[in-house]
Amino acid sequence: AQSVAQPEDQVNVAEGNPLTVKCTYSVSGNPYLFWYVQYPNRGLQFLLKYITGDNLVKGSYGFEAEFNKSQTSFHLKKPSALVSDSALYFCAVGGVSGGYNKLIFGAGTRLAVHP
Amino acid sequence: EPEVTQTPSHQVTQMGQEVILRCVPISNHLYFYWYRQILGQKVEFLVSFYNNEISEKSEIFDDQFSVERPDGSNFTLKIRSTKLEDSAMYFCASSRTSGRETQYFGPGTRLLVL
């Protein structure tokens, strides 16, 4: 079965420290990879995506993610966390075989940045 | 910046009743989607819609569900006879094209079936 794994339910980081939110995937085909963020009582906001090309992609709010094909991973990173980054982060995969238009989501990782 | 909007934000209904959830996608987008998130679970794909037809649907999207684009701006999800297990947050999304294009999500409609 095609799936996306976010192995950590919660990540705790001190403000100013680097953060990493992990994502691995198991899908057929050549997927496209996305990160979304959800703030309380809000919808899913797009952060960044990998389609092709440079494995390091940069997105909104200083976030970046590194695509690693051999490890089938797409970890989200930020060099210096802010308290305002505290939210729920979702990794998603699109363009998979048997479902080109749909996104398959991970379970989400709650990021808590402490002052 | 253009946004996907959804109405209502919350809906409470009795089991067996019909509900219609409404969405206004971003105006120049051609693909439309519905997803749902049951409390504490993953966001799940329900259906995609293009050129007035369903292009993909999941196993969840059975005969109780239907989608429609009744005019040039709205995109609706109808649940004919709601069940308790339909209680969830329903997200609408749209994209310019399919596949590699970013899907932009609305704020969601929280549906509670009693």
XYZ file of C-alpha atoms in Angstrom:
229
model
C 0.000 0.000 0.000
C 1.176 3.508 -0.748
C 1.883 5.507 2.375
C 3.583 8.483 3.935
C 5.147 8.232 7.370
C 5.879 11.005 9.806
C 7.551 9.081 12.598
C 7.289 11.776 15.271
C 3.939 12.835 16.689
C 5.565 15.892 18.244
C 8.845 17.744 17.916
C 9.971 20.151 20.632
C 12.540 22.810 19.827
C 13.879 25.858 21.635
C 13.486 29.148 19.829
C 16.557 29.945 17.766
C 17.577 26.315 17.398
C 17.394 24.417 14.122
C 14.406 22.179 13.563
C 13.773 19.054 11.521
C 10.435 17.389 10.886
C 10.850 13.984 9.302
C 8.936 12.409 6.426
C 9.443 9.174 4.533
C 7.283 7.704 1.819
C 6.551 4.385 0.201
C 4.847 4.856 -3.146
C 5.169 3.613 -6.698
C 6.093 5.863 -9.564
C 7.976 9.160 -9.366
C 6.087 11.150 -6.782
C 5.876 14.830 -6.115
C 6.415 15.814 -2.486
C 4.750 18.577 -0.517
C 4.767 20.104 2.936
C 1.724 21.830 4.378
C 1.216 23.576 7.718
C -1.985 23.845 9.710
C -2.521 26.485 12.362
C -5.395 26.118 14.848
C -8.806 26.534 13.228
C -7.207 27.149 9.852
C -6.906 25.148 6.660
C -3.792 23.568 5.234
C -1.295 26.135 4.015
C 1.242 25.200 1.357
C 4.882 25.537 2.422
C 6.972 23.996 -0.346
C 7.225 21.193 -2.865
C 9.706 19.043 -4.725
C 8.957 18.163 -8.317
C 12.336 17.651 -9.959
C 15.825 19.140 -10.049
C 17.770 20.381 -7.029
C 17.181 18.136 -4.048
C 17.064 21.096 -1.662
C 13.939 23.175 -2.054
C 13.171 26.427 -0.286
C 9.727 27.556 0.686
C 7.738 30.002 2.730
C 8.720 31.413 6.132
C 12.366 30.280 5.852
C 11.546 26.574 5.619
C 13.411 24.204 3.339
C 13.272 20.496 2.631
C 15.700 17.971 1.270
C 14.606 15.225 -1.092
C 16.580 12.008 -0.733
C 15.569 9.442 -3.327
C 17.671 6.582 -1.963
C 16.190 6.998 1.506
C 12.741 7.954 0.165
C 12.695 10.877 2.541
C 11.682 14.519 2.396
C 12.568 16.092 5.740
C 11.483 19.636 6.539
C 14.081 21.923 8.064
C 14.568 25.435 9.309
C 17.873 26.872 10.550
C 16.386 28.933 13.371
C 12.964 28.169 14.840
C 10.469 30.825 15.910
C 7.701 30.471 18.489
C 5.290 31.381 15.709
C 6.350 28.226 13.808
C 4.432 26.157 16.363
C 1.777 24.322 14.356
C 0.840 20.980 12.822
C 2.941 19.985 9.811
C 1.846 17.540 7.138
C 3.953 15.819 4.516
C 2.103 14.741 1.372
C 2.858 12.854 -1.804
C 1.213 13.379 -5.174
C 1.490 12.071 -8.713
C 1.538 8.442 -7.631
C 0.639 5.495 -9.786
C -3.057 4.762 -9.655
C -3.905 8.177 -8.297
C -2.215 10.951 -10.214
C -4.365 13.758 -8.890
C -4.678 12.854 -5.257
C -2.428 13.706 -2.343
C -1.534 11.059 0.197
C -0.885 12.620 3.591
C 1.179 11.638 6.559
C -0.389 11.679 10.002
C 1.119 15.051 10.856
C 3.764 16.220 13.299
C 3.060 18.813 15.923
C 5.911 21.277 16.237
C 6.237 23.089 19.550
C 8.804 25.884 19.699
C 9.530 27.063 23.223
C 10.794 30.548 24.095
C -3.822 36.647 -2.674
C -6.649 34.426 -3.965
C -7.976 31.872 -1.519
C -10.271 28.874 -1.483
C -13.315 29.611 0.647
C -15.746 27.169 2.233
C -19.174 27.477 3.813
C -20.392 26.816 6.370
C -17.483 26.675 8.786
C -19.459 24.368 11.074
C -22.512 22.211 10.482
C -24.439 20.017 12.861
C -26.941 17.573 11.418
C -28.997 14.573 12.413
C -28.099 11.110 11.185
C -29.889 10.342 7.933
C -30.159 13.957 6.834
C -28.652 15.333 3.646
C -25.921 17.941 3.839
C -24.314 20.098 1.183
C -20.898 21.562 1.764
C -19.904 24.483 -0.408
C -16.601 25.678 -1.749
C -15.455 28.494 -3.987
C -12.163 27.469 -5.616
C -9.538 29.916 -6.820
C -10.932 31.482 -9.960
C -8.410 30.364 -12.604
C -8.049 26.841 -11.252
C -9.364 23.895 -13.246
C -9.058 20.971 -10.819
C -11.092 20.669 -7.648
C -10.834 18.269 -4.750
C -12.477 17.181 -1.535
C -10.584 15.698 1.389
C -11.703 14.830 4.867
C -10.004 14.519 8.232
C -11.689 12.510 10.938
C -10.623 13.783 14.352
C -7.203 12.440 15.231
C -6.705 10.748 11.860
C -4.954 11.510 8.594
C -6.246 13.798 5.899
C -7.851 11.475 3.329
C -8.564 12.068 -0.348
C -12.185 11.752 -1.381
C -12.531 12.922 -4.974
C -11.062 15.045 -7.729
C -13.109 16.861 -10.360
C -12.163 18.282 -13.727
C -14.143 19.481 -16.705
C -17.428 18.728 -14.947
C -16.514 15.127 -14.319
C -15.039 13.100 -11.513
C -11.467 12.284 -12.492
C -10.539 10.166 -9.473
C -12.296 8.984 -6.358
C -11.355 6.970 -3.324
C -13.053 3.966 -1.779
C -14.581 6.314 0.781
C -16.473 8.152 -1.938
C -19.406 5.775 -2.272
C -22.935 6.302 -3.581
C -23.799 8.463 -0.585
C -21.464 11.157 -1.860
C -21.762 13.338 -4.920
C -20.019 16.437 -6.222
C -21.219 19.170 -8.487
C -20.158 22.447 -9.984
C -23.581 24.073 -10.245
C -22.308 27.360 -11.635
C -19.054 28.993 -12.645
C -17.799 29.530 -9.131
C -19.149 27.010 -6.623
C -18.081 23.405 -6.068
C -20.241 21.324 -3.747
C -20.044 18.043 -1.872
C -23.354 16.399 -1.027
C -23.777 13.619 1.471
C -27.202 12.097 0.866
C -27.890 10.325 4.143
C -25.345 11.175 6.778
C -23.939 8.615 9.166
C -22.249 9.136 12.507
C -18.924 8.184 10.936
C -19.224 11.042 8.437
C -18.364 13.435 11.256
C -15.110 15.037 10.176
C -13.462 18.168 8.889
C -14.011 18.438 5.152
C -11.465 20.354 3.105
C -11.934 21.644 -0.406
C -8.864 22.278 -2.562
C -8.137 23.513 -6.061
C -5.193 23.564 -8.448
C -4.441 25.088 -11.835
C -3.731 21.713 -13.393
C -3.160 18.227 -12.062
C -0.285 16.214 -10.637
C 2.675 18.456 -9.971
C 0.617 21.574 -9.389
C 0.114 22.748 -5.834
C -3.304 22.115 -4.353
C -4.545 25.071 -2.323
C -6.851 24.242 0.536
C -9.788 26.033 2.069
C -10.260 26.470 5.820
C -12.564 23.464 6.067
C -16.104 22.677 7.201
C -16.452 20.837 10.466
C -19.383 18.441 10.144
C -20.901 16.844 13.212
C -23.499 14.120 12.728
C -25.621 13.368 15.788
